[in-house]
Every structure is written in structure tokens, then in C-alpha cells.
Amino acid sequence: MSWHPQYRSSKFRHVFGKPASKENCYDSVPITRSVHDNHFCAVNPHFIAVVTECAGGGAFLVIPLHQTGKLDPHYPKVCGHRGNVLDVKWNPFDDFEIASCSEDATIKIWSIPNQLLTRNLTTCKKELVGHVRRVGLVEWHPTAANILFSAGYDYKVMIWNLDTKESVITSPVRTISCHQDVILSMSFNTNGSLLATTCKDRKIRVIDPRAGTVLREASYKGHRASKVLFLGNLKKLMSTGTSRWNNRQVALWDQDDLSVPLMEEDLDGSSGVLFPFYDADTSMLYLVGKGDGNIRYYEVSTNKPHLSYLTEYRSYNPQKGIGVMPKRGLDVSSCEIFRFYKLITTKSLIEPISMIVPRRSESYQEDIYPPTAGAQPSLMAQEWLSGMNREPILVSLRPGSELLSPRPLPEERPVFNSVAPASPQLLNQAEKLTAEDGWRPSSLPEKTPRWAGEHRLEEKRSWLTNGFDVFECPPPKTENELLQMYYRQQEEIRRLRELLTQREVQAKQLELEIKNLRMGSEQL
């Protein structure tokens, strides 16, 4: 990267990548050896799906997120395709539904059972038949339920409405036929009203998906794009590809003017494809190179130089593919802002890598966790097809929080039981509070201390270890799983001891406040 002499103040300057320990990785996973430039991995807060090697057709594995360690060689697969599986994507609004596409020119929708798979899953929920050649990409719509996009080697993008009772769907609701070669990537803007694609002809196109028309097309020959990405609400596109001299390159575009890029930056001379990932909540861009061991990350801004290099995570193990955890599955107690799942074919290993903002405080960090897109659709399929657009429904990542409603609810006040008598003046204050927001105190209306509003959330957080509920784990079956459960229980005991210490401090603070109230009432 070029050196920019000006000083930039940023809360993400010291973000670092933290690989998971060996016992928290997924070992002995038969990762696919396909040469396609896809991620081959999809993750949600419950499962990790990985395209795998198998004989006679295509298959992928669905592994519960907490089931780390060595994988059983006879672990059940999701198999039903007659050709190799090329892409898998979880439904953003249903953590137990996944789409897969294959060389057999079909797309299949699978329902994953809540309990662990005991045998191979061969019966799909729906089958989509429309492409005449193999299907290389699938993407779910970001805001509308049951809308799926697929791109095939027949140069067509098809839009499917899954909100039907038919188990085999043979006709898409829309077919986009503006491409002249194989489609390499697809990306939606925030509300899903625009679709950006890159093609093997190295052109970037911005398409109205419902009309099927090309709104803008980049004909710039200095940058041959292979992957493209919408940058949230910045009205900009980020593409990765190669320059005229075959150097790996990133380019930033104005989505309303694709004639010339806003900036170009040469990275290195490697040949692997660069996968871009953008976090709209932190305005951070991550570049993951296929065949590389490192992950570069930048901060994106609307002002020049637009792209500011932060640093990179380095590793000696090259990645075949990569998976990304949705924001709602992160561990906010450790200030984790992004999590990758790195596929290492040479070791048959899946290694989680957490991107962490170093903070001393253990409380919830509101500034690095703004409201983010949740798991609830803002539109039904027919509403989107009729022309409606809506932004995603936002949720807070604070533990125990609910959906963000347009009208904020009154803050919940903690209730304390006390033996101290209440003075008439304090009772009048309680009546005022009752009239204002409908809260009825059962005892003293004390002034709420700073920590009291979060003590229930801290208690809920104490049940979580590494992002999941320790009481819902299945019983260990192997010695490795037994050791992992032991370490998790030790960690839980440590957390409970810390919580007990905090409660003792809170009790002392309550005693002091009660004493102060009594002294104040005597003076009155």
C-alpha cells in the first residue's frame, strides 16, 4: 500500500486477528479440491457448512458450530446432487435452511434438522430446475424472504420465488440475460434493489433485478474485475481483480458513474483471487486471497483517500476458501467484530479467526456494535416482486436485547427490596415516576446506579462460553469432546466466581446508598 503521511484517528487501528486454539478448530474435514473460485463454506450461529470431497455426485457437510475437534470419518453428509457442489449459502432468515448449487445444473433447498444428523440427508425440501448448464453461484436476497438468485454457466441470472407449495420449481420469476460470458460474482446493495455482477469479460454491471435491465456498465480497461461488492450505504462499489500488468488490484467505484474508478491500488503479483468482505457496521474492508495465508484489512471512508490500510493477519497456512459468521453470531463479550472460518486443505482443517478490537473494559461496547441487520425479513417475496423496497430490520447485539422498534420502550428499572422506611418525599417521587412511564415500584424508588441496568445482561452473558449455551451442549462422545467440556466447565466456574465477586461489591454499594437515604430522610 502507498504510504499516507497524514495521521488518522480511528478506533480500529489496533484490530488484530486471533486464531482459535487447536481444540476449537475442526480437524479431519475432507475439504473439496475443486478449482472454482468460490468460498466453499457458509456459516451461521448454529452450523458451519463445508463443500466436501466425495465419490459419485456432490455433497457437503453440516457441522454444529460447537462440535469442534476431530471429525468422525463417517460423519453424515448432505448429498443429493449428481455433480460436484459448487456453492452453498444459508438462508439469512432461517438458520436451518440452506441452498446449494451444483454441476448437475440444479439448485436444491435443504432443511437441516435441529438435532444432529445420524445418517446422510438425501431428500431436499425444494429443487429448482431452470439452468441448462452448471450453476456456479447462489445468493439469498438481503431483505425479502424466500427470494433466491442463481448464476449459471449459461450466462443467465435467475430469480426464484420459493414461497410456493411445489417441491420442484421449473420456472423462475425473472431471468436476466445481459451477460456475454460466465458470471463470476454477485452482490446486493443494502435493501436489495440493485444487483452488481462481474463477468468473465471483466466488466462490472449494475442491474435492476426486477426489470432485468443494465443500469450502468464499467468499460474501463485498466482494471479487470473478478469480484465486486456493494459497500453498504456509501453508494460505492469495491472490486478486486488484476491490472494490465497482471498485478492483483483493488478498485473503488461510484455506483452512479462506472466510467473511471475513484481509486486503484496494486497489492502484489500473486495469482490467487481476492475475496472482498465488507462490514458496514465498522466500515472495514477485508481482503482474503485464495492460496494466501494472510488477511488484509482496511477502513473505508467517503473522503479521500477512501481506503486506509490498517494492517494484516499473517499465517503460513494457505486458505482454499473462507466462511464468515453473521454479526449476530459474534462474541461481543470479547469485543469480536468479525470472524472468519479458514479452509486449510493441506491440513484438512477449518480454523476460526476472530478479529478483535482490544479493550480493557469487559462491559458491552456500544460504539463498536451499532444496530445491525437481524434475522427477520422486512419484505415478503410477493411484496418485493411487486416493486417495494425496505431497509433491513435492525437489531442490537447487546445480550438480551430485542428488535429495535420505531418507538423506543421505557428503560427497565431494577427492583430492590429494602427494609428501610420510605419518607413521604420519596413516595411523592415514586408517584411522579408512575405517572410518567407506568412503572410501579414495590419498594424504595432508589436512584439507579450505573451498573444496575446491566446486571441481568451480565448474568445472561455468564451462561455463555465461546458464544453458545453450555447447558444445551450434547453429552460428549469421545475423549477429546470430554476434555473440551471439562475446560468449558472450568471457564464457566471462573466466570461464576467473578460474577459472585461483582454481586458482593454491588451489595455493599446498595448498603451504602440505603444508609445515605436514611441519613437524608432524617435531615428532612
Coordinates of C-alpha atoms in Angstrom, one line a residue:
M1 CA 0.0 0.0 0.0
S2 CA 1.1 3.5 -0.6
W3 CA 2.1 5.5 2.5
H4 CA -0.2 8.3 3.6
P5 CA 1.7 10.7 5.8
Q6 CA -1.4 12.3 7.5
Y7 CA -2.4 11.0 10.9
R8 CA -5.8 9.3 11.2
S9 CA -7.6 8.8 14.4
S10 CA -9.6 5.5 14.3
K11 CA -10.9 3.1 16.9
F12 CA -10.0 0.2 14.7
R13 CA -6.3 1.0 14.2
H14 CA -5.3 -1.8 16.6
V15 CA -7.6 -4.6 15.4
F16 CA -5.9 -7.9 15.4
G17 CA -6.6 -11.4 14.2
K18 CA -6.8 -14.2 16.8
P19 CA -6.8 -17.8 15.5
A20 CA -8.6 -20.4 17.5
S21 CA -6.7 -23.0 19.6
K22 CA -6.3 -26.5 18.2
E23 CA -9.2 -27.9 20.2
N24 CA -11.5 -25.2 18.9
C25 CA -10.8 -25.9 15.3
Y26 CA -12.5 -28.5 13.1
D27 CA -10.0 -31.2 12.2
S28 CA -10.0 -34.1 9.7
V29 CA -12.6 -32.4 7.4
P30 CA -12.4 -33.6 3.8
I31 CA -12.4 -30.2 2.1
T32 CA -13.2 -30.1 -1.6
R33 CA -10.3 -29.8 -4.1
S34 CA -12.4 -28.0 -6.7
V35 CA -10.6 -25.3 -8.6
H36 CA -13.6 -22.9 -8.8
D37 CA -13.1 -19.5 -7.2
N38 CA -15.9 -19.8 -4.6
H39 CA -15.9 -19.7 -0.8
F40 CA -16.9 -23.4 -0.3
C41 CA -18.0 -22.5 3.2
A42 CA -21.1 -20.9 4.8
V43 CA -21.6 -20.2 8.5
N44 CA -24.4 -19.1 10.7
P45 CA -24.8 -19.0 14.6
H46 CA -25.8 -22.7 14.6
F47 CA -23.9 -24.6 11.9
I48 CA -20.9 -24.5 9.5
A49 CA -21.4 -25.9 6.0
V50 CA -18.4 -27.1 4.0
V51 CA -18.3 -28.5 0.5
T52 CA -16.5 -31.8 0.7
E53 CA -14.8 -34.4 -1.5
C54 CA -16.9 -37.4 -2.2
A55 CA -17.3 -40.1 -4.9
G56 CA -20.3 -40.3 -7.1
G57 CA -22.1 -36.9 -7.0
G58 CA -21.7 -33.9 -4.9
A59 CA -22.1 -33.4 -1.1
F60 CA -21.4 -31.0 1.7
L61 CA -21.1 -31.3 5.5
V62 CA -23.2 -29.5 8.0
I63 CA -21.4 -29.4 11.4
P64 CA -22.9 -27.9 14.6
L65 CA -20.8 -24.9 15.5
H66 CA -19.9 -26.2 18.9
Q67 CA -18.8 -29.6 17.7
T68 CA -15.1 -28.8 17.3
G69 CA -12.2 -31.2 17.3
K70 CA -11.6 -34.2 15.1
L71 CA -14.5 -35.1 12.8
D72 CA -15.7 -38.6 12.5
P73 CA -14.7 -40.1 9.1
H74 CA -18.2 -41.5 8.8
Y75 CA -19.9 -38.2 9.7
P76 CA -23.2 -37.9 7.7
K77 CA -23.3 -35.7 4.6
V78 CA -25.9 -33.7 2.8
C79 CA -25.9 -35.4 -0.6
G80 CA -28.4 -35.5 -3.4
H81 CA -26.7 -33.7 -6.3
R82 CA -25.5 -35.7 -9.2
G83 CA -22.5 -33.4 -9.8
N84 CA -20.0 -31.6 -7.6
V85 CA -21.4 -28.9 -5.3
L86 CA -20.0 -25.5 -6.3
D87 CA -21.6 -23.1 -3.8
V88 CA -23.7 -23.2 -0.5
K89 CA -25.4 -20.4 1.2
W90 CA -27.5 -20.3 4.4
N91 CA -30.9 -18.6 4.4
P92 CA -30.3 -15.3 6.3
F93 CA -33.8 -15.5 7.9
D94 CA -33.8 -19.3 8.7
D95 CA -30.7 -20.8 10.3
F96 CA -31.9 -24.3 9.5
E97 CA -32.3 -23.8 5.7
I98 CA -29.5 -23.9 3.2
A99 CA -29.3 -23.6 -0.6
S100 CA -26.7 -25.5 -2.7
C101 CA -25.9 -25.4 -6.4
S102 CA -24.1 -28.0 -8.5
E103 CA -22.6 -29.0 -11.8
D104 CA -25.8 -31.0 -12.4
A105 CA -27.5 -27.6 -13.3
T106 CA -29.8 -27.7 -10.3
I107 CA -30.3 -25.8 -7.1
K108 CA -31.6 -27.6 -4.0
I109 CA -33.0 -26.2 -0.8
W110 CA -32.4 -28.3 2.3
S111 CA -34.0 -28.3 5.7
I112 CA -31.5 -29.2 8.4
P113 CA -33.0 -30.9 11.4
N114 CA -32.5 -29.4 14.9
Q115 CA -30.8 -32.5 16.2
L116 CA -27.6 -33.9 14.9
L117 CA -27.6 -35.8 11.6
T118 CA -27.5 -39.5 12.2
R119 CA -27.4 -40.5 8.5
N120 CA -26.9 -39.0 5.1
L121 CA -29.5 -36.4 4.2
T122 CA -30.6 -37.1 0.6
T123 CA -34.1 -35.6 0.4
C124 CA -34.3 -31.9 -0.3
K125 CA -37.1 -29.5 0.5
K126 CA -37.2 -27.9 -2.9
E127 CA -35.4 -28.4 -6.2
L128 CA -35.0 -25.6 -8.7
V129 CA -34.6 -26.6 -12.4
G130 CA -34.1 -24.0 -15.0
H131 CA -30.4 -23.6 -15.9
V132 CA -29.2 -25.7 -18.9
R133 CA -25.5 -25.7 -17.7
R134 CA -23.9 -26.0 -14.3
V135 CA -24.8 -23.4 -11.6
G136 CA -21.8 -21.7 -10.1
L137 CA -23.3 -19.1 -7.6
V138 CA -26.4 -18.8 -5.3
E139 CA -27.3 -15.7 -3.3
W140 CA -30.3 -15.0 -1.0
H141 CA -32.0 -11.6 -1.1
P142 CA -30.9 -9.5 1.8
T143 CA -34.3 -8.2 2.9
A144 CA -37.1 -10.2 1.2
A145 CA -38.0 -13.7 2.4
N146 CA -37.8 -16.7 0.1
I147 CA -36.1 -14.9 -2.8
L148 CA -33.1 -16.7 -4.2
F149 CA -30.7 -15.7 -7.1
S150 CA -28.7 -18.2 -9.1
A151 CA -26.0 -17.7 -11.7
G152 CA -25.1 -20.4 -14.2
Y153 CA -22.6 -21.2 -16.9
D154 CA -25.4 -20.5 -19.4
Y155 CA -24.6 -16.8 -18.8
K156 CA -28.0 -16.2 -17.0
V157 CA -29.0 -15.0 -13.6
M158 CA -32.3 -16.5 -12.5
I159 CA -34.6 -15.2 -9.7
W160 CA -36.6 -17.8 -7.8
N161 CA -39.6 -17.4 -5.6
L162 CA -39.6 -20.2 -3.0
D163 CA -42.9 -19.1 -1.4
T164 CA -44.8 -21.9 -3.2
K165 CA -46.0 -25.4 -2.2
E166 CA -44.3 -27.0 -5.2
S167 CA -41.3 -29.2 -4.4
V168 CA -39.9 -28.9 -7.9
I169 CA -39.9 -25.4 -9.4
T170 CA -39.1 -25.3 -13.1
S171 CA -39.8 -21.6 -14.0
P172 CA -38.0 -18.7 -12.3
V173 CA -39.9 -15.4 -11.8
R174 CA -37.3 -13.5 -13.7
T175 CA -34.3 -14.3 -16.0
I176 CA -31.5 -11.8 -16.5
S177 CA -29.8 -12.4 -19.8
C178 CA -27.5 -9.4 -20.2
H179 CA -24.2 -11.2 -19.7
Q180 CA -21.9 -12.4 -22.5
D181 CA -19.8 -14.8 -20.5
V182 CA -19.6 -16.7 -17.2
I183 CA -20.7 -14.7 -14.2
L184 CA -18.0 -14.5 -11.5
S185 CA -19.7 -12.8 -8.6
M186 CA -23.0 -11.2 -7.4
S187 CA -23.6 -8.6 -4.7
F188 CA -26.7 -6.7 -3.5
N189 CA -27.0 -3.2 -2.1
T190 CA -28.4 -2.8 1.4
N191 CA -32.1 -3.0 0.5
G192 CA -31.7 -5.4 -2.4
S193 CA -33.0 -3.0 -5.1
L194 CA -29.7 -3.2 -7.1
L195 CA -27.5 -6.1 -8.1
A196 CA -23.9 -5.8 -9.1
T197 CA -22.1 -8.5 -11.1
T198 CA -18.8 -9.2 -12.6
C199 CA -18.4 -11.4 -15.6
K200 CA -15.5 -13.2 -17.3
D201 CA -15.5 -10.3 -19.9
R202 CA -14.1 -8.4 -16.9
K203 CA -16.9 -5.8 -16.9
I204 CA -18.8 -4.6 -13.9
R205 CA -22.6 -4.2 -14.3
V206 CA -25.2 -2.6 -12.0
I207 CA -28.6 -4.2 -12.7
D208 CA -32.2 -3.6 -11.7
P209 CA -33.0 -7.2 -10.8
R210 CA -36.8 -6.9 -11.1
A211 CA -36.7 -5.2 -14.5
G212 CA -33.7 -7.2 -15.7
T213 CA -32.0 -4.2 -17.3
V214 CA -28.5 -3.0 -17.0
L215 CA -28.4 0.5 -15.4
R216 CA -24.6 1.1 -15.6
E217 CA -21.7 -0.8 -17.0
A218 CA -18.0 -0.3 -16.5
S219 CA -15.9 -0.4 -19.7
Y220 CA -12.7 0.7 -18.1
K221 CA -9.8 -1.5 -19.5
G222 CA -7.2 -0.7 -16.8
H223 CA -8.8 -2.9 -14.3
R224 CA -10.0 -6.5 -15.0
A225 CA -12.5 -7.2 -12.2
S226 CA -13.2 -10.7 -10.9
K227 CA -15.2 -9.9 -7.7
V228 CA -17.4 -7.0 -6.8
L229 CA -19.0 -5.8 -3.6
F230 CA -21.5 -3.1 -2.6
L231 CA -20.2 -1.0 0.3
G232 CA -23.3 -0.7 2.4
N233 CA -25.0 2.7 2.2
L234 CA -21.9 4.5 0.9
K235 CA -23.2 4.3 -2.7
K236 CA -19.8 2.8 -3.8
L237 CA -18.6 -0.5 -5.2
M238 CA -15.4 -2.3 -4.4
S239 CA -13.9 -4.6 -7.0
T240 CA -10.9 -6.9 -6.9
G241 CA -9.1 -8.2 -10.0
T242 CA -5.9 -7.6 -11.9
S243 CA -4.2 -4.7 -13.6
R244 CA -2.8 -4.5 -17.1
W245 CA 0.5 -5.9 -15.7
N246 CA -1.3 -8.8 -14.0
N247 CA -0.8 -7.4 -10.5
R248 CA -3.6 -8.1 -8.0
Q249 CA -5.5 -4.9 -7.7
V250 CA -8.5 -3.3 -5.8
A251 CA -10.6 -0.5 -7.3
L252 CA -13.3 1.7 -5.8
W253 CA -16.2 2.9 -7.9
D254 CA -19.0 5.4 -7.7
Q255 CA -22.1 3.2 -8.2
D256 CA -23.7 6.1 -10.3
D257 CA -20.6 6.5 -12.5
L258 CA -18.6 3.5 -13.6
S259 CA -16.6 5.2 -16.3
V260 CA -13.4 5.6 -14.2
P261 CA -12.7 4.2 -10.7
L262 CA -12.3 6.6 -7.8
M263 CA -9.1 4.9 -6.8
E264 CA -6.9 1.9 -7.8
E265 CA -4.3 0.2 -5.7
D266 CA -1.9 -2.5 -6.7
L267 CA -1.3 -5.1 -4.0
D268 CA 1.1 -7.8 -5.2
G269 CA 2.0 -10.1 -8.1
S270 CA 0.2 -13.3 -6.8
S271 CA -2.2 -15.1 -9.0
G272 CA -4.9 -16.1 -6.4
V273 CA -8.3 -14.5 -6.5
L274 CA -9.0 -11.8 -3.8
F275 CA -12.3 -12.3 -1.9
P276 CA -13.6 -8.9 -0.5
F277 CA -15.7 -8.8 2.6
Y278 CA -17.2 -5.5 3.9
D279 CA -18.5 -4.8 7.4
A280 CA -21.0 -1.9 7.1
D281 CA -21.2 -1.5 10.9
T282 CA -17.5 -0.7 11.3
S283 CA -16.8 0.5 7.7
M284 CA -14.0 -2.1 7.4
L285 CA -13.0 -4.0 4.3
Y286 CA -11.2 -7.4 4.5
L287 CA -9.3 -8.9 1.6
V288 CA -8.8 -12.6 1.6
G289 CA -6.6 -14.1 -1.1
K290 CA -7.1 -17.6 -2.3
G291 CA -3.9 -19.5 -1.8
D292 CA -2.6 -16.9 0.6
G293 CA -2.1 -17.2 4.3
N294 CA -2.8 -13.5 5.2
I295 CA -5.9 -11.3 5.5
R296 CA -5.6 -7.6 4.8
Y297 CA -8.0 -5.2 6.3
Y298 CA -8.7 -1.5 5.6
E299 CA -11.0 1.3 6.7
V300 CA -13.3 2.8 4.1
S301 CA -14.4 6.4 4.2
T302 CA -16.3 8.8 1.9
N303 CA -13.4 11.2 1.8
K304 CA -10.1 10.8 0.0
P305 CA -8.0 8.6 0.0
H306 CA -11.2 6.5 0.6
L307 CA -9.2 3.4 1.5
S308 CA -6.9 3.4 4.6
Y309 CA -4.7 0.4 5.2
L310 CA -4.8 -0.8 8.8
T311 CA -2.7 -4.0 9.0
E312 CA -2.9 -7.7 8.1
Y313 CA -3.3 -11.0 9.7
R314 CA -0.4 -13.3 8.7
S315 CA -0.3 -17.1 8.6
Y316 CA 1.8 -19.8 6.9
N317 CA -1.2 -21.9 6.1
P318 CA -2.9 -21.0 2.7
Q319 CA -6.6 -20.9 2.6
K320 CA -8.6 -22.8 0.0
G321 CA -11.9 -21.0 0.9
I322 CA -13.4 -18.8 3.6
G323 CA -16.6 -18.5 5.6
V324 CA -17.9 -15.6 7.5
M325 CA -20.0 -15.5 10.7
P326 CA -23.0 -13.1 10.6
K327 CA -22.7 -10.3 13.1
R328 CA -25.5 -11.8 15.4
G329 CA -23.2 -14.8 16.0
L330 CA -20.2 -12.9 17.3
D331 CA -18.9 -12.9 20.9
V332 CA -19.5 -9.3 22.0
S333 CA -18.0 -10.0 25.4
S334 CA -14.5 -10.3 23.9
C335 CA -15.0 -7.3 21.5
E336 CA -15.1 -9.5 18.4
I337 CA -16.2 -7.5 15.4
F338 CA -15.7 -10.2 12.6
R339 CA -15.0 -13.9 12.4
F340 CA -13.6 -15.9 9.5
Y341 CA -13.6 -19.7 9.1
K342 CA -10.5 -20.5 7.1
L343 CA -10.4 -23.7 5.0
I344 CA -6.9 -25.2 5.0
T345 CA -6.8 -28.1 2.5
T346 CA -3.3 -29.1 3.3
K347 CA -4.2 -30.0 6.9
S348 CA -7.9 -30.9 6.3
L349 CA -8.6 -28.2 8.9
I350 CA -11.1 -25.4 9.4
E351 CA -9.6 -22.7 11.6
P352 CA -11.8 -19.9 13.1
I353 CA -10.1 -16.5 13.1
S354 CA -11.6 -13.7 15.3
M355 CA -11.0 -10.1 14.5
I356 CA -10.8 -8.3 17.9
V357 CA -10.8 -4.7 19.0
P358 CA -8.5 -4.6 22.1
R359 CA -10.5 -3.0 25.0
R360 CA -9.7 -3.2 28.7
S361 CA -13.3 -3.0 29.8
E362 CA -15.4 -6.2 29.9
S363 CA -18.7 -4.4 29.5
Y364 CA -20.7 -4.1 26.3
Q365 CA -19.0 -1.7 23.9
E366 CA -21.8 0.3 22.3
D367 CA -19.5 2.3 19.9
I368 CA -18.2 -0.7 18.0
Y369 CA -21.6 -2.6 17.9
P370 CA -24.1 -0.3 16.2
P371 CA -27.5 -1.7 15.3
T372 CA -27.1 -4.4 12.6
A373 CA -29.2 -6.4 10.3
G374 CA -31.1 -9.1 12.1
A375 CA -32.6 -12.4 11.1
Q376 CA -36.1 -11.1 10.3
P377 CA -37.1 -10.2 6.7
S378 CA -38.5 -6.8 6.1
L379 CA -40.5 -7.9 3.0
M380 CA -42.3 -10.9 1.8
A381 CA -41.5 -12.3 -1.6
Q382 CA -44.5 -11.0 -3.4
E383 CA -44.1 -7.5 -1.9
W384 CA -40.5 -7.3 -3.3
L385 CA -41.6 -8.7 -6.7
S386 CA -44.3 -6.0 -6.9
G387 CA -41.7 -3.2 -6.5
M388 CA -41.5 -2.5 -2.8
N389 CA -38.1 -1.7 -1.2
R390 CA -37.3 -1.6 2.5
E391 CA -34.2 -1.4 4.6
P392 CA -33.2 -4.4 6.8
I393 CA -34.7 -4.7 10.2
L394 CA -32.0 -3.8 12.7
V395 CA -31.3 -5.4 16.0
S396 CA -28.9 -4.6 18.8
L397 CA -26.1 -7.0 19.6
R398 CA -26.4 -6.3 23.3
P399 CA -27.1 -9.6 25.1
G400 CA -30.8 -10.0 25.9
S401 CA -31.9 -7.1 23.7
E402 CA -34.9 -7.3 21.3
L403 CA -35.7 -6.0 17.9
L404 CA -35.3 -2.2 17.6
S405 CA -38.8 -0.8 17.4
P406 CA -39.5 2.6 15.8
R407 CA -40.7 3.8 19.2
P408 CA -38.3 3.0 22.0
L409 CA -39.7 1.3 25.0
P410 CA -39.1 2.8 28.5
E411 CA -36.0 1.6 30.2
E412 CA -36.5 -1.3 32.6
R413 CA -35.7 -0.3 36.1
P414 CA -34.3 -2.8 38.7
V415 CA -36.4 -3.5 41.7
F416 CA -34.7 -3.6 45.1
N417 CA -36.2 -5.0 48.4
S418 CA -35.2 -2.9 51.3
V419 CA -36.2 -2.7 55.0
A420 CA -35.5 1.0 55.2
P421 CA -38.7 3.1 55.7
A422 CA -39.6 5.4 52.8
S423 CA -40.1 9.1 53.5
P424 CA -43.2 11.0 52.2
Q425 CA -40.9 13.0 49.8
L426 CA -39.5 9.8 48.3
L427 CA -43.0 8.4 47.9
N428 CA -44.0 11.5 46.0
Q429 CA -41.1 11.0 43.7
A430 CA -42.3 7.4 43.1
E431 CA -45.8 8.6 42.2
K432 CA -44.2 11.0 39.6
L433 CA -42.3 8.2 38.1
T434 CA -45.5 6.1 38.0
A435 CA -47.3 8.9 36.2
E436 CA -44.5 9.4 33.6
D437 CA -43.8 5.9 32.4
G438 CA -46.2 3.5 34.1
W439 CA -43.5 1.9 36.4
R440 CA -44.8 0.9 39.8
P441 CA -42.1 0.4 42.5
S442 CA -42.6 -2.3 45.0
S443 CA -40.3 -0.7 47.5
L444 CA -37.8 2.3 47.7
P445 CA -37.5 4.3 44.5
E446 CA -33.8 4.5 44.8
K447 CA -31.5 6.2 42.3
T448 CA -30.4 3.7 39.7
P449 CA -26.6 3.1 39.9
R450 CA -24.7 2.9 36.6
W451 CA -24.1 -0.8 36.8
A452 CA -27.6 -1.8 37.8
G453 CA -29.2 -1.5 34.4
E454 CA -26.9 -4.2 33.0
H455 CA -26.7 -6.7 35.9
R456 CA -29.3 -9.0 34.3
L457 CA -27.5 -8.9 31.0
E458 CA -24.2 -9.8 32.7
E459 CA -26.0 -12.7 34.3
K460 CA -27.2 -13.9 30.9
R461 CA -23.7 -13.5 29.5
S462 CA -22.3 -15.6 32.2
W463 CA -24.2 -18.6 30.9
L464 CA -22.4 -18.3 27.5
T465 CA -19.0 -19.8 26.8
N466 CA -17.4 -19.0 23.5
G467 CA -20.7 -17.8 22.1
F468 CA -23.1 -20.7 23.0
D469 CA -25.1 -22.0 25.9
V470 CA -23.2 -24.6 27.9
F471 CA -26.4 -26.2 29.2
E472 CA -27.5 -27.1 25.7
C473 CA -24.4 -29.0 24.6
P474 CA -24.9 -32.7 23.7
P475 CA -23.1 -35.2 26.0
P476 CA -19.5 -35.8 25.0
K477 CA -18.9 -38.9 22.9
T478 CA -15.1 -39.0 22.6
E479 CA -12.2 -38.3 24.9
N480 CA -11.5 -35.1 23.0
E481 CA -15.0 -33.8 23.5
L482 CA -14.9 -34.7 27.2
L483 CA -11.7 -32.7 27.6
Q484 CA -13.3 -29.8 25.8
M485 CA -16.4 -29.9 28.1
Y486 CA -14.1 -30.0 31.1
Y487 CA -12.2 -26.9 30.0
R488 CA -15.5 -25.1 29.3
Q489 CA -16.9 -26.0 32.7
Q490 CA -13.7 -24.7 34.3
E491 CA -14.1 -21.5 32.4
E492 CA -17.7 -21.3 33.5
I493 CA -16.7 -21.7 37.1
R494 CA -14.2 -18.9 36.7
R495 CA -16.9 -16.7 35.3
L496 CA -19.3 -17.5 38.1
R497 CA -16.7 -16.7 40.7
E498 CA -16.1 -13.3 39.0
L499 CA -19.9 -12.7 38.9
L500 CA -20.2 -13.6 42.6
T501 CA -17.4 -11.1 43.4
Q502 CA -19.3 -8.4 41.4
R503 CA -22.5 -9.2 43.3
E504 CA -20.7 -8.7 46.7
V505 CA -19.5 -5.3 45.5
Q506 CA -23.0 -4.4 44.3
A507 CA -24.5 -5.4 47.7
K508 CA -22.0 -3.2 49.5
Q509 CA -22.9 -0.3 47.2
L510 CA -26.6 -0.9 47.9
E511 CA -26.0 -0.8 51.7
L512 CA -24.1 2.5 51.3
E513 CA -27.0 4.0 49.2
I514 CA -29.6 2.8 51.7
K515 CA -27.5 4.4 54.5
N516 CA -27.3 7.7 52.6
L517 CA -31.0 7.7 52.0
R518 CA -31.8 7.1 55.7
M519 CA -29.5 10.0 56.7
G520 CA -31.1 12.2 54.1
S521 CA -34.6 11.4 55.3
E522 CA -33.6 12.1 59.0
Q523 CA -32.2 15.5 58.0
L524 CA -35.5 16.3 56.3

